[in-house]
Every structure is written in structure tokens, then in C-alpha cells.
Coordinates of C-alpha atoms and ligand atoms in Angstrom, one line a residue:
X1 CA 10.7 11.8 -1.6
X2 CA 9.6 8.8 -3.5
X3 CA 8.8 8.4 -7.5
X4 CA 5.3 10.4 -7.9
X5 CA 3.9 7.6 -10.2
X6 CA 4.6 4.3 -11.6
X7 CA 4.9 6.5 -15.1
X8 CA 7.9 7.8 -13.5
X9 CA 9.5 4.6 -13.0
X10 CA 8.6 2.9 -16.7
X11 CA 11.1 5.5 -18.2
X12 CA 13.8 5.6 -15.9
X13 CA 13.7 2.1 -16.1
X14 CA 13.3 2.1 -19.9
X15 CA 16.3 4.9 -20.9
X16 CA 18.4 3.3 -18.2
X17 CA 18.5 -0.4 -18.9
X18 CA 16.4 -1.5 -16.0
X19 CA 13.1 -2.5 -17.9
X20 CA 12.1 -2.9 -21.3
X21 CA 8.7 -4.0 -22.8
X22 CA 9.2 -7.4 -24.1
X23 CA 8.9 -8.8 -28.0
X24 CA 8.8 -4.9 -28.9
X25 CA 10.4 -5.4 -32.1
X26 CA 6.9 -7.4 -33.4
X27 CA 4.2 -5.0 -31.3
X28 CA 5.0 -6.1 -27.7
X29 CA 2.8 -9.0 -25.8
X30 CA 0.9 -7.0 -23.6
X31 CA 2.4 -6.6 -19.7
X32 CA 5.3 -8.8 -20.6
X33 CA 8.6 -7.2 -19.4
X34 CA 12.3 -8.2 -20.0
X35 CA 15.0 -7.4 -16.8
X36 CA 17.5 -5.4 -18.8
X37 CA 21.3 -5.4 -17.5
X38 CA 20.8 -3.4 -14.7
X39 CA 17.2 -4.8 -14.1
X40 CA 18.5 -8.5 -13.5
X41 CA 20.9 -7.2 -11.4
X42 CA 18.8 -5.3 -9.3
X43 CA 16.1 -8.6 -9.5
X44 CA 19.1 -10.8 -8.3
X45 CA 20.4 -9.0 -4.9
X46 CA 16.5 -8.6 -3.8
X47 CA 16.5 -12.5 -4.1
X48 CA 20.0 -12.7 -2.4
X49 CA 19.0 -10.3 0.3
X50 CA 15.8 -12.5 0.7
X51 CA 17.4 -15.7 0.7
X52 CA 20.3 -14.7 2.9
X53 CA 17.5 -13.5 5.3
X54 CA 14.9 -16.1 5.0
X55 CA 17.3 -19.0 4.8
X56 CA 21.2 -18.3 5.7
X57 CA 20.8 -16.2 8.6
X58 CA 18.4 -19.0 10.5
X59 CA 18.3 -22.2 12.1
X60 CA 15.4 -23.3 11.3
X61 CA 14.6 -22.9 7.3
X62 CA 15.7 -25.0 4.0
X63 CA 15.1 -24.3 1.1
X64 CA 14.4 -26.0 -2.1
X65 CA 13.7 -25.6 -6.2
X66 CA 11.0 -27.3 -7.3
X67 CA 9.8 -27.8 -11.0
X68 CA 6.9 -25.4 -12.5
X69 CA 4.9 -28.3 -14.5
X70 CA 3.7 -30.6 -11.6
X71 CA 1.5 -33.3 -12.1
X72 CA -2.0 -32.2 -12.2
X73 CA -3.3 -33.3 -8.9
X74 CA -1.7 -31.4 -7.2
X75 CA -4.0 -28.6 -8.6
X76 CA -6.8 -30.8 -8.1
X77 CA -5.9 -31.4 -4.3
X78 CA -4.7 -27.9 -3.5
X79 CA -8.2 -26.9 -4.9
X80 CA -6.8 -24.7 -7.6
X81 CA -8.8 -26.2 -10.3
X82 CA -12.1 -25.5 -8.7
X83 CA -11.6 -22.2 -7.0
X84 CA -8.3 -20.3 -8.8
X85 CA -11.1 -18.0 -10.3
X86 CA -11.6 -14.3 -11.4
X87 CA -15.1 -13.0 -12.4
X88 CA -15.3 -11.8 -15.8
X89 CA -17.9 -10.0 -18.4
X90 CA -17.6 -9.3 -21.4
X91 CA -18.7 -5.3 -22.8
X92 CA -20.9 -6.3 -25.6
X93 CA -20.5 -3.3 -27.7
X94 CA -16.5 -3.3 -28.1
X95 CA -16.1 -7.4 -26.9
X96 CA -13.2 -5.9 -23.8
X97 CA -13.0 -8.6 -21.6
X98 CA -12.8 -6.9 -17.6
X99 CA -12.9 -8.0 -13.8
X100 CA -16.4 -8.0 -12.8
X101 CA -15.2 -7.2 -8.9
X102 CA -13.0 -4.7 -10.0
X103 CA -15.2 -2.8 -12.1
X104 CA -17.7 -3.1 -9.4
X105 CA -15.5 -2.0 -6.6
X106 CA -14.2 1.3 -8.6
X107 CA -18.6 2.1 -9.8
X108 CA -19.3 1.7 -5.7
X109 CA -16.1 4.3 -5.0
X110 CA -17.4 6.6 -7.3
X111 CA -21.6 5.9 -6.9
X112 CA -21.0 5.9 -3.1
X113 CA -24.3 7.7 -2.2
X114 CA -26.3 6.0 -5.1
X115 CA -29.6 4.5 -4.2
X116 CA -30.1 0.5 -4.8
X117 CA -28.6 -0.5 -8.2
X118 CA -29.9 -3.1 -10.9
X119 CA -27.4 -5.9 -10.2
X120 CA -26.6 -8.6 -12.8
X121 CA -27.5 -12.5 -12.4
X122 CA -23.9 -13.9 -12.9
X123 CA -21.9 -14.7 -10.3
X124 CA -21.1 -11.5 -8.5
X125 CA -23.0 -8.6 -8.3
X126 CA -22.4 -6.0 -11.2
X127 CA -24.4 -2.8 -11.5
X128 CA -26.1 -3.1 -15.0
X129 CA -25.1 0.7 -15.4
X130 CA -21.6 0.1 -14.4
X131 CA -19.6 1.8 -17.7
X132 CA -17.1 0.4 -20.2
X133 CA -13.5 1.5 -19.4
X134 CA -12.9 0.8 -22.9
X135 CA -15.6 2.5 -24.8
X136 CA -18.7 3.5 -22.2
X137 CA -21.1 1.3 -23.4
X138 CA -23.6 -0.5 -20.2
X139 CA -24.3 -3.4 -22.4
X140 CA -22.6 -6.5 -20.5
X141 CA -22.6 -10.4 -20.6
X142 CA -23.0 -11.9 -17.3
X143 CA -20.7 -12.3 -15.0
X144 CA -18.7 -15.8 -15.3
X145 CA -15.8 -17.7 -13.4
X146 CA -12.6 -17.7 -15.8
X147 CA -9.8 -20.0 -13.9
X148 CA -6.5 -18.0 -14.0
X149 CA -4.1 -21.1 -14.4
X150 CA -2.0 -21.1 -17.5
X151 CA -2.5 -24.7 -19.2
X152 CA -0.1 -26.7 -21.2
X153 CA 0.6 -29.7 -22.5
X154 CA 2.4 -32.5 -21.5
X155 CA 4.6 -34.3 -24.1
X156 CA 4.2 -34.7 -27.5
X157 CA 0.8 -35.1 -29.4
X158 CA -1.2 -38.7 -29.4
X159 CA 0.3 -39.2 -33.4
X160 CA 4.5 -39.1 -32.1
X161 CA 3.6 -41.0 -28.7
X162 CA 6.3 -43.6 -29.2
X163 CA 8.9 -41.3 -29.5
X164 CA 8.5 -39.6 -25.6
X165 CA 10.2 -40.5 -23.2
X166 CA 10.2 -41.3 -19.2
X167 CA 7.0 -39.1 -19.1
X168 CA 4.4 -41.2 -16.8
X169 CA 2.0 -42.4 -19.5
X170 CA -1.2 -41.5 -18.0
X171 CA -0.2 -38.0 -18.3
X172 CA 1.1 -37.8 -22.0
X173 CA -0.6 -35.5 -24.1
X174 CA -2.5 -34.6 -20.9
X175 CA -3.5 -31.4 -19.7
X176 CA -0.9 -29.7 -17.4
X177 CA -0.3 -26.2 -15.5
X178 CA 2.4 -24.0 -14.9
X179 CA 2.2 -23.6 -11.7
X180 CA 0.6 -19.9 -10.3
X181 CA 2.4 -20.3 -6.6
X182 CA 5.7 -22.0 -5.6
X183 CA 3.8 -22.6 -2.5
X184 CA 2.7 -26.5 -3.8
X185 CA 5.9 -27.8 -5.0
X186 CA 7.2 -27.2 -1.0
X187 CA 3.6 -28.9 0.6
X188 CA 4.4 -32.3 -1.5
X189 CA 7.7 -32.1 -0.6
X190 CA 7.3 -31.7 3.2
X191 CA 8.1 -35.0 4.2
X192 CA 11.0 -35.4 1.6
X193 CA 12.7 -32.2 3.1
X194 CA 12.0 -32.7 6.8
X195 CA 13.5 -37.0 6.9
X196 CA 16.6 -36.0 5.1
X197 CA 17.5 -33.0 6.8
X198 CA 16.1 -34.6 10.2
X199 CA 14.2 -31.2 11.2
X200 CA 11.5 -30.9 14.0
X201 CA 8.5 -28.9 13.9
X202 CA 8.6 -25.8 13.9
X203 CA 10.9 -25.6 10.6
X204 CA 10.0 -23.9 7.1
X205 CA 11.4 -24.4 3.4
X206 CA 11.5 -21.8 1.5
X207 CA 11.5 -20.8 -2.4
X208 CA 11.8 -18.7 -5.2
X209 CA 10.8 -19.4 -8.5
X210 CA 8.4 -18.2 -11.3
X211 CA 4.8 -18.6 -11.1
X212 CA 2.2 -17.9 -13.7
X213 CA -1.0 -16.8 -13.4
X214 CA -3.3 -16.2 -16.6
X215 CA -4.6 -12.3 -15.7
X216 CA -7.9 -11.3 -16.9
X217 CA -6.5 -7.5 -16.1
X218 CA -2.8 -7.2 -16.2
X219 CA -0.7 -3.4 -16.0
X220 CA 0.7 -1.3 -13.9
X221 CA 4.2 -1.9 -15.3
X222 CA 5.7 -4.7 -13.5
X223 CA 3.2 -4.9 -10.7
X224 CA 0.6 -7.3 -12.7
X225 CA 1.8 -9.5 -15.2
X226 CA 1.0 -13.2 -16.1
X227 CA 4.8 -14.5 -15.7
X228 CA 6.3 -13.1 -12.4
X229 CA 8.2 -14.3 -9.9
X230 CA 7.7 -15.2 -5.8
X231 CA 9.6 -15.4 -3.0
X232 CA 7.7 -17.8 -0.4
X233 CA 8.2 -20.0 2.6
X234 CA 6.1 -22.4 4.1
X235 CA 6.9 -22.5 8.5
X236 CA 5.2 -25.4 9.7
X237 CA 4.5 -25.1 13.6
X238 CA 2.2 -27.2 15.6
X239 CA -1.5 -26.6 16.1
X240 CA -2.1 -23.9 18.4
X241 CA 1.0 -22.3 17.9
X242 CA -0.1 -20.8 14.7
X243 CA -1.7 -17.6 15.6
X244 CA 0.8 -16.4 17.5
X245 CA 3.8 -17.4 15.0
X246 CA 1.6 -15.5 12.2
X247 CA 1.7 -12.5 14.3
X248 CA 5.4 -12.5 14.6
X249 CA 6.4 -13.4 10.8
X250 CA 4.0 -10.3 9.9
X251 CA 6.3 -8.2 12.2
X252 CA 9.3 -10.0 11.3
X253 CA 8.3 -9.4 7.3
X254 CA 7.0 -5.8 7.8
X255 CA 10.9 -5.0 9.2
X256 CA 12.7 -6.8 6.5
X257 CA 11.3 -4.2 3.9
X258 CA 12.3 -1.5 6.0
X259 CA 15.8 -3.0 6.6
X260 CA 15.6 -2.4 2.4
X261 CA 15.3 1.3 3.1
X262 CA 11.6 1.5 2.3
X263 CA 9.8 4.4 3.8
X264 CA 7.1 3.0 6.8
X265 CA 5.4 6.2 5.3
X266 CA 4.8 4.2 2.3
X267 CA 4.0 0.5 3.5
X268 CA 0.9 -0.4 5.7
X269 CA -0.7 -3.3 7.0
X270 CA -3.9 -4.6 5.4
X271 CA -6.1 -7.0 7.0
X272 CA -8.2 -9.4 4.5
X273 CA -11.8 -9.5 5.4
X274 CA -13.1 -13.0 5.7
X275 CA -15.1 -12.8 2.6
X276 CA -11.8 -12.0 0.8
X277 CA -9.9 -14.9 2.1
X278 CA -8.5 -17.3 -0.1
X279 CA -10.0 -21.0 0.2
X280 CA -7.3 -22.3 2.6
X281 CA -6.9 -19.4 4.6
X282 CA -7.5 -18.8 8.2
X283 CA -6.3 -15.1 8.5
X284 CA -4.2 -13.4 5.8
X285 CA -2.9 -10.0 6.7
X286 CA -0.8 -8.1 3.4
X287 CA 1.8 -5.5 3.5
X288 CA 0.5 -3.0 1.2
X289 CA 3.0 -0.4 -0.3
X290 CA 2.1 2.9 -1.9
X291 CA 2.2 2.2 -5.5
X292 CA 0.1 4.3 -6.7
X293 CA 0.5 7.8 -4.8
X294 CA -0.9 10.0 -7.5
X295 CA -4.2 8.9 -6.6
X296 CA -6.3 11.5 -4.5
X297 CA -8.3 9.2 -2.5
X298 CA -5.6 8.0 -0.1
X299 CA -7.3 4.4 0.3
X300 CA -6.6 4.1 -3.2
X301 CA -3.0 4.2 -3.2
X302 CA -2.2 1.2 -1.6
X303 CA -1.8 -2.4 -3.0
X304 CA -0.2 -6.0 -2.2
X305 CA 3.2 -6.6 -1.8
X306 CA 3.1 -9.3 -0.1
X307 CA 0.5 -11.8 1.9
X308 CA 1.2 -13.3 4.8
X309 CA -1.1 -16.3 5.6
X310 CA -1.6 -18.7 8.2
X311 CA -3.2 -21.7 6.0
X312 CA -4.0 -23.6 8.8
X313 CA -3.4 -27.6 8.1
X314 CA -5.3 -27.5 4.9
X315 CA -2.3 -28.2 2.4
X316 CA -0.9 -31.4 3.9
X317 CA -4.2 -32.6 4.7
X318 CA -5.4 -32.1 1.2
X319 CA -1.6 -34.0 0.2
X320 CA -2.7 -37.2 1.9
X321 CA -3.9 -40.5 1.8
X322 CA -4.7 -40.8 4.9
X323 CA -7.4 -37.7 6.3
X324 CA -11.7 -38.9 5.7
X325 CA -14.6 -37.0 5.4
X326 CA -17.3 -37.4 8.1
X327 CA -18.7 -40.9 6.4
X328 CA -15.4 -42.1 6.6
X329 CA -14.6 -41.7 2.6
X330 CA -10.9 -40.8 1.5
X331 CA -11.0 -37.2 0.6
X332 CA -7.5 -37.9 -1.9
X333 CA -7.4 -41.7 -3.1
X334 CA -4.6 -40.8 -5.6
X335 CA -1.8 -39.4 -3.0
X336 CA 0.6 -42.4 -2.2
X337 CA 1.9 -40.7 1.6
X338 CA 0.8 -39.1 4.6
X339 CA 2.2 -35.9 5.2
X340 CA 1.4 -36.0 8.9
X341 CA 4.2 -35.4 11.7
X342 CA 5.0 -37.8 14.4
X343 CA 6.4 -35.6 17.2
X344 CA 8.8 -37.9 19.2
X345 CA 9.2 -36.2 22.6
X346 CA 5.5 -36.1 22.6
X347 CA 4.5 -39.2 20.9
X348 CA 1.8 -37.1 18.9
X349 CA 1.1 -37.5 15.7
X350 CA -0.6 -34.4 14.0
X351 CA -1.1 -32.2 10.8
X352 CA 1.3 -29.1 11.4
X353 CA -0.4 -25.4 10.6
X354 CA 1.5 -23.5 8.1
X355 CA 2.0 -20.3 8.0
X356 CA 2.9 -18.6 4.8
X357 CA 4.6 -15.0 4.0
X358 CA 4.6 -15.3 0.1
X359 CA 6.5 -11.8 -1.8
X360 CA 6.3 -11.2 -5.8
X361 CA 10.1 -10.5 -6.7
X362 CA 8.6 -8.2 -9.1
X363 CA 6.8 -6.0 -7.1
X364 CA 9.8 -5.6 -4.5
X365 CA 11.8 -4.1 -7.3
X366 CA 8.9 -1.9 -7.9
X367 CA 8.6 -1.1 -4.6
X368 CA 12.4 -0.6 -4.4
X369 CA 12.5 1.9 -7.4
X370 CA 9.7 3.9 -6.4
X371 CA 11.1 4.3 -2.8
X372 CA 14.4 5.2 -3.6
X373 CA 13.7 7.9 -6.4
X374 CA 14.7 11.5 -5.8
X375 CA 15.1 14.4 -7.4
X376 CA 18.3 16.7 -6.4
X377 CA 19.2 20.4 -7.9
X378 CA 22.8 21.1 -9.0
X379 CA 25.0 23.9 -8.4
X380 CA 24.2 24.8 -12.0
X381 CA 20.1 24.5 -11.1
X382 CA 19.7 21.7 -13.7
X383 CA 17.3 18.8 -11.9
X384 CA 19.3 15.4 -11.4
X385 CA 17.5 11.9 -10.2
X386 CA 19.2 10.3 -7.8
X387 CA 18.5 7.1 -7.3
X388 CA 18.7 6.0 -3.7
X389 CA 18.9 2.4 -3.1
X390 CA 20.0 0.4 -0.2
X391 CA 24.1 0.1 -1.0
X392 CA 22.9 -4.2 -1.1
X393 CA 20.4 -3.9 -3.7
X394 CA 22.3 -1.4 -6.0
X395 CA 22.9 -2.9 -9.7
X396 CA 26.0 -1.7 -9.6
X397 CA 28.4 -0.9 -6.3
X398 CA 30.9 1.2 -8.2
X399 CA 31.8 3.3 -11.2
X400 CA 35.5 3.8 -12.0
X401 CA 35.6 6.5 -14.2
X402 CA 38.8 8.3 -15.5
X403 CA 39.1 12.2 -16.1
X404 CA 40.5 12.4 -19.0
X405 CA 40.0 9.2 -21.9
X406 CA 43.0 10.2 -24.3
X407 CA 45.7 9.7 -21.1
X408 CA 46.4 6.1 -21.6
X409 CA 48.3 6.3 -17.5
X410 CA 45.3 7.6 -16.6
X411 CA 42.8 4.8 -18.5
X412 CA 45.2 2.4 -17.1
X413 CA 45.4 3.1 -14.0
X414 CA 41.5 3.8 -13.7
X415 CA 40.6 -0.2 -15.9
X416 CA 43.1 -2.0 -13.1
X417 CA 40.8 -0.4 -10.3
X418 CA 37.9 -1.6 -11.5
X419 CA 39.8 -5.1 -12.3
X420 CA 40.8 -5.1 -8.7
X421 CA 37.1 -4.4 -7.5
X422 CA 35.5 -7.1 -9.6
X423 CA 35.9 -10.5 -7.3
X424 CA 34.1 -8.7 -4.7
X425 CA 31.6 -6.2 -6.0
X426 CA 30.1 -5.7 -9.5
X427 CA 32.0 -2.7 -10.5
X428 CA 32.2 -0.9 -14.1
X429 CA 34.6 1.2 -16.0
X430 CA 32.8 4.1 -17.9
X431 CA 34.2 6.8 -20.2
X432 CA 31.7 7.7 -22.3
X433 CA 31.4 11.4 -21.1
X434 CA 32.2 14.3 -19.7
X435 CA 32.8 13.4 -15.7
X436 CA 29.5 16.0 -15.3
X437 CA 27.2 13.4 -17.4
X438 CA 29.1 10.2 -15.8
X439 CA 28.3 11.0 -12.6
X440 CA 24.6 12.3 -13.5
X441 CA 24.3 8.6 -15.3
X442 CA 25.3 6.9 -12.0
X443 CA 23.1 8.6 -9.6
X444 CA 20.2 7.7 -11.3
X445 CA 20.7 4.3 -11.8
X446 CA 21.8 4.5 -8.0
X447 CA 25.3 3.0 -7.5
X448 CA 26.6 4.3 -4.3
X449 CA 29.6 5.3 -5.7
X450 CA 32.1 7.0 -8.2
X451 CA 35.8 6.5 -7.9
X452 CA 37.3 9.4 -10.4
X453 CA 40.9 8.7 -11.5
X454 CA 43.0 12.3 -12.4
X455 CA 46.2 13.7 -13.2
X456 CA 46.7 13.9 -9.4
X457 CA 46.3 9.9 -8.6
X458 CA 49.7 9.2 -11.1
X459 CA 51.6 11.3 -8.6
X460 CA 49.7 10.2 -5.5
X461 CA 47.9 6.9 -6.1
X462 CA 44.7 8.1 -4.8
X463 CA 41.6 8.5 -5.9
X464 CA 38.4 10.6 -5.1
X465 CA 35.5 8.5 -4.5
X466 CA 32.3 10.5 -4.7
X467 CA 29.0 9.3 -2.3
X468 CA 25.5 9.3 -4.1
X469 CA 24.1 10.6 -1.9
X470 CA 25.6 13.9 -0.2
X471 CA 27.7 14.3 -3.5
X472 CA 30.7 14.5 -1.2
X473 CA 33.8 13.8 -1.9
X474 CA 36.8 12.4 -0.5
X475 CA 40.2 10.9 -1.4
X476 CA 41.3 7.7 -0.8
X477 CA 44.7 5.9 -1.1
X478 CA 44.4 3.0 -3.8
X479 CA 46.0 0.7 -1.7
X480 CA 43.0 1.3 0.7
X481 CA 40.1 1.5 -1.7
X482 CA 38.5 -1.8 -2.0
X483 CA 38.6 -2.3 1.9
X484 CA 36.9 1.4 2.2
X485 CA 34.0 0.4 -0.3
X486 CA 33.5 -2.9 1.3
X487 CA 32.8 -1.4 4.7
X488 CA 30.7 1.8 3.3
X489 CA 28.5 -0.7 1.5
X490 CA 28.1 -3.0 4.3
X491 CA 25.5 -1.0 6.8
X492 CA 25.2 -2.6 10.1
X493 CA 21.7 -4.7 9.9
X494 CA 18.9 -4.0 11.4
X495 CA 18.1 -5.3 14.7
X496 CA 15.4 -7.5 14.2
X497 CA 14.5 -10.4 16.4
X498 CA 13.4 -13.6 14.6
X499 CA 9.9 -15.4 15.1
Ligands
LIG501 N1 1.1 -18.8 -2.1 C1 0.3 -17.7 -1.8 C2 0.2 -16.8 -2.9 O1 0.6 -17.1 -4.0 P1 -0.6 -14.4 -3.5 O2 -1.1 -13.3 -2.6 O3 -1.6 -14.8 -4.6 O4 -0.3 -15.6 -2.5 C3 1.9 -13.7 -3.4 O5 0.8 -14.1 -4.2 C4 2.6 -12.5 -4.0 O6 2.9 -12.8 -5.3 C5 1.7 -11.2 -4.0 O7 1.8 -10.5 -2.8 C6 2.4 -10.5 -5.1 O8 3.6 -9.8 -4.6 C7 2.9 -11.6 -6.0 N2 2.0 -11.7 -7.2 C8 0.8 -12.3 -7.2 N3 0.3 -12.2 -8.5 C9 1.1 -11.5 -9.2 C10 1.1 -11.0 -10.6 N4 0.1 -11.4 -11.4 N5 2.1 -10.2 -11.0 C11 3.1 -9.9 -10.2 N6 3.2 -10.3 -8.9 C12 2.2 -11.1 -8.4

């Protein structure tokens, strides 16, 4: 089984440590969320497991850490600034602020044999009698472009000027973004990564990092939210070569979320139409998981988990100095370089294609706690959650846990197992229950398993280590234990060839 709802997941992940609403204390900022102890845990070994896939186990990737506040053209060249857009209006009666498409997608779902409508004059079409979520009103602005980047400032105000520093003057006091897609700060270094590390095309840099986007309609928990975090490379191949190479990264993606332990039952394939198509997109094809199986139309469960596109030459083009228009007029006369390729066998010189799989951190762990939520009855009928996550992913790998606190051999003995543990998994020592409630505590925050201390281990120097899942036991020799843990948290990969 998986979690029923997101609801499900918000408090687990609240009473557990995983996720907590952020700035509660003064009335929360709406969808902000901090990574609790066990959330940043779980957060960091989906970017290790990316990274160690993407990057370590090929021969052909880099990666790099770029800085969030570029300088503005970029967003001018990438065409962020004129097309990074979401439709808004504005309900008149109680002032909420909505997507125009969404609305309008959700009035067509439920108005599907409706005769023609009265549409709006703004800039999407909007059924005039399309209802406020808020308060049921049909008395809307038009529809209007709102441009989701997040602005900022760039050092300090015009009045304390001669006090900044290194900051290029042009820019001071100019307006800036943070950026909403690592994908930019790896284009404008193309050239920078490829001389120094002497790679040939086809090669990709990847990234993780945070991104910002300025939401009209955040929610869903984790799943929207204006500060998130991405996971994307950028594989640049020659032209011609890109349709096929999109093809394999989808498969190649589509696998690494199962090698995760996420059900195929609950990831599909979505292919954008064109009209949905971002601006430098040839064909974009998403892995959709089911976020949101509570819904009864089954179309409606699905959503984006990740996009992976093939954006064509567009980025580096738009990068350089060099590429015209058809009068022969520079389409960037600020970029200093050409981010063209000279291939030397060939003695070409040519724009590579890029194709993109881009992932929201966020939404994995979503994905990951949803997936690997189960419920389990116990001998005594009481209804236990057991969290089942990949052994790789899990917050914590181990739970040392003595069977009775007041026997200080026993403590002892149990608080230099876990010490032992600790250089090579994240282990913890816990003694704040009855072994019943300590072992009920660790299957649902999913650690894979409990190594239970007792009167018997003085005499015997064993322990029983207890499996999440099956709730089996079995004892092992001390001397034994940390090699036995290693190798039943170590499943053999996946088979998956690489693109
Ligand atoms: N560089 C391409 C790009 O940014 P995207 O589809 O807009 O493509 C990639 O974003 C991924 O980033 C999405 O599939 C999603 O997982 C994540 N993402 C995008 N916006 C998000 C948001 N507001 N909150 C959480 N995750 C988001």
C-alpha cells in the first residue's frame, strides 16, 4: 500500500520530526516548510543517491555549484523575464488572487458537457461563470501575466553606495533574481566546465541547489512551495543525436525512481502537448507520480515529478555573442563568449542540443513518503505504520535500543554499539520506552532496523536485530554486527543500462 493522501503524510511527518510548518511560532508563512531532524536526513541521502547516480557512477558527467543571484541577463537571455509567466485574476468580491488556467481547467473537468461559455478578454480564456474557490462569487478581473521570479536587490541602497564592495557597479542597487532553475548557472558555464575538465560532446554537468519561484498558488504540503530545491543535469550531445538520447534519459530516469522502491503502479509517463511546452522546449515528456490518490477521477491523481526535456540548442545560442537574426543583427550584444563546440575529429564547429532531466528534491521525498507508507496489525490488533523506505534513503539505518534502562551493563553495552556503528551509518541510541513503543517509533519513521540489547547479550555478546519489515528476528554475534547491517542495507542495484 501507499499513504491514502498527502493529509496522511503532513502528520507523520509533523509528530515525527520529518516536517514542520515554518515561522509557526508568529502564524506560519504560508507553504513554507522546515526539514526537521529526520527530514534533512531523509532530504540528504535522496541527493546522495542522486548524485552518486547522476555523477559518480558515470563517465561522462561533472558537476558543479553555482551561485543563486546571477547577473540579470542571464534572465534576460534565457527569456525568463519575458515569458516566466502564470495567468492570474483577481475575485473581486473577496480580492483572492488564483491561476486563471487552473481554475479554468478544474470549471471544464466539472462543466464537461456545458454548451459554449462567456470567456474573458484577458489573456487566457476564463469562463465568466467560473466560481470563487474562496468565497463563490463570478465577479473577476481579467486575466493578466504575473512573472513568477522572486526579485531582489543587489547591494546596498543608492545613499551607502561607497561603502559596497567588489559588486560590478552597473548592477548596484539594481534589480536582481533568485534564480527559479539551477538549469542557467550550468549553460553559462559550459565552456568553463568542458576546457578545464577537457570533455567531448556528449558530456553533462549536473546540479543541485535551491531555486525560487514566486507561486501564484502554492500547497499541497511540500509539493508547491516558492523555495524548493532541484536536482538537474544538462547532457549536451550533438545535433541529431538528441531525440534519441531524450528517449533513453526518460528510460534511464523512469528506472532510477523505481531503483528507490517506488511502485510503477504509482509513476506514469506524461507527454506535454505542444501548446504546453515551455519556450525552449522541443519535446518534454514528465514522470508523473500519484500524489494525490484520493481523487476519484483517476486523471486527476497524477502530477510532476520531474520533466525531462530536450531544449534543443536554444540555451547556448541565447548565451552567445556570436548567433544573428535573419538581417544579420546580434540577437545578445552583452555576452562576452561563444558557447559553440569545435569538434576536433570532425573539424565541425556547432551548437550542442541539450537535453535536460530536471527533479524537485522536494517532491522526491514526497514521493518517497507516500510510497513507502504502510499500515501493519499487531499481535495485540493495535494498527502500526510502517514506514518502508529503501534501506539507502532511510533517516536513520539503526536503532540500538536496551531492554532494560536502570541496568547500567546493559546501557553500556547497548551506547558502545551504537558508538561502534556511527563512522559508517547514522545510528541512534533510544531508551525512552517500553521496547513495545521503541520499536513502534522506529517503524514509522522507517529505519530498517532495531538491534535490542538484553540480559542474555552480557552472557553471550549477541544481540537480536529486528527487520522492519517482516518483524523478524534474529541474533547476531556483536563482533559480527556492523558487517551484517552493512550488507543487509546494501541491496544489489538495479540493473540499469546507462544512455
Ligand atoms: N530547468 C527546468 C525546470 O526547472 P520545471 O519542470 O519547471 O523544469 C523541474 O522544474 C522540477 O522542479 C519539477 O519537476 C518539480 O519536481 C520541481 N519544482 C518545480 N517547481 C516547484 C515548486 N514550486 N515547488 C516544488 N518543486 C518544484
Amino acid at each position: 500500500m501507499s499513504a491514502p493522501n498527502i493529509e496522511t503524510i503532513v502528520s507523520l511527518a509533523k509528530r515525527r520530526g520529518f516536517v514542520f510548518p515554518s515561522s509557526e511560532i508568529y502564524g506560519g508563512l504560508g507553504s513554507a516548510w522546515d526539514y526537521g531532524p529526520l527530514g534533512v536526513e531523509l532530504s540528504n541521502n535522496v541527493k546522495q543517491a542522486w548524485w552518486r547516480w547522476m555523477v559518480h557512477e558515470r563517465d561522462d558527467m561533472e558537476g558543479i555549484d553555482s551561485s543563486i543571484i546571477l547577473n540579470p541577463l542571464v534572465w534576460k537571455y534565457s527569456g525568463h523575464e519575458a515569458t516566466f509567466n502564470d495567468p492570474l485574476v483577481d475575485c473581486r468580491k473577496c480580492k483572492s488572487r488564483f491561476r486563471a488556467d487552473k481554475l479554468q481547467e478544474e470549471y471544464e473537468h466539472t462543466h464537461p458537457t456545458e454548451g459554449p461559455v462567456i470567456y474573458g478578454t484577458g489573456v487566457v480564456s476564463f469562463a465568466a461563470d467560473n466560481k470563487c474557490p474562496n468565497c463563490g462569487a463570478s465577479d473577476w478581473t481579467e486575466s493578466r501575466y504575473f512573472n513568477l521570479m522572486f526579485e531582489t536587490r543587489i547591494g546596498a541602497t543608492a545613499a551607502e553606495k561607497d561603502e559596497v564592495g567588489d559588486v560590478g557597479e552597473s548592477l548596484l542597487g539594481g534589480r536582481a533574481y533568485l534564480r527559479p532553475e539551477t538549469a542557467q548557472g550550468i549553460f553559462i558555464n559550459f565552456l568553463n566546465v568542458q576546457t578545464t575538465m577537457r570533455r567531448k560532446v556528449p558530456f553533462g554537468i549536473a546540479q543541485i541547489g535551491k531555486s525560487f519561484r514566486n507561486e501564484v498558488t502554492p500547497g499541497n504540503f511540500i509539493f508547491r512551495t516558492r523555495e524548493f530545491e532541484q536536482m538537474e543535469m544538462e547532457y549536451f550531445v550533438r545535433p541529431g543525436e538528441d531525440e534519441r538520447v531524450h528517449q533513453e534519459w526518460i528510460d534511464y530516469c523512469y528506472n532510477w525512481f523505481t531503483s528507490l522502491g517506488i511502485s510503477p503502479d504509482n509513476l506514469q509517463l506524461y507527454e506535454q502537448p505542444k501548446e504546453e511546452l515551455a519556450h525552449y522546449a522541443k519535446r518534454t515528456v514528465d514522470i508523473h507520480y500519484r500524489f494525490f490518490p484520493e481523487r476519484e477521477d483517476e486523471a486527476r491523481q497524477w502530477d510532476e515529478l520531474m520533466g525531462i526535456a530536450n531544449r534543443t540548442d536554444f540555451d547556448l545560442k541565447a548565451h552567445s555573442k556570436k548567433p544573428e537574426d535573419a538581417e544579420g543583427k546580434r540577437l545578445n550584444p552583452d555576452s562576452t563568449e561563444d558557447l559553440s563546440y569545435f569538434d576536433e575529429a570532425t573539424k565541425e564547429r556547432f551548437y550542442p542540443y541539450v537535453i535536460e532531466p530536471a527533479a524537485g528534491v522536494n517532491r522526491t521525498v514526497l514521493a518517497v513518503l507516500m510510497d513507502a507508507y504502510s499500515e501493519k496489525v499487531n499481535d495485540k490488533n493495535e494498527k502500526r505504520v510502517v514506514l518502508k523506505l529503501h534501506p539507502r534513503l532511510a533517516p536513520i539505518k539503526a536503532a540500538i535500543l536496551p531492554l532494560a534502562k536502570n541496568k547500567p551493563e546493559i546501557v553500556g553495552m547497548a551506547k558502545a554499539i551504537k558508538r561502534s556503528l556511527q563512522p559508517v551509518m547514522r545510528a541512534v541510541y533510544d531508551d525512552t520506552g517500553g521496547i513495545g513503543k521503541l520499536y513502534a517509533r522506529q517503524d514509522e519513521i522507517g529505519t530498517p532496523f532495531c538491534v535490542t540489547v538484553d540480559h542474555q547479550s552480557l552472557e553471550d555478546e549477541a544481540v537480536t536485530v529486528r527487520d522492519r519489515d517482516t518483524w523478524e528476528q534474529e541474533r547476531v554475534k556483536v563482533s559480527d554486527l556492523r558487517e551484517h547491517l552493512e550488507r543487509r542495507l546494501q541491496p544489489p542495484p538495479a540493473e540499469v543500462s546507462q544512455p
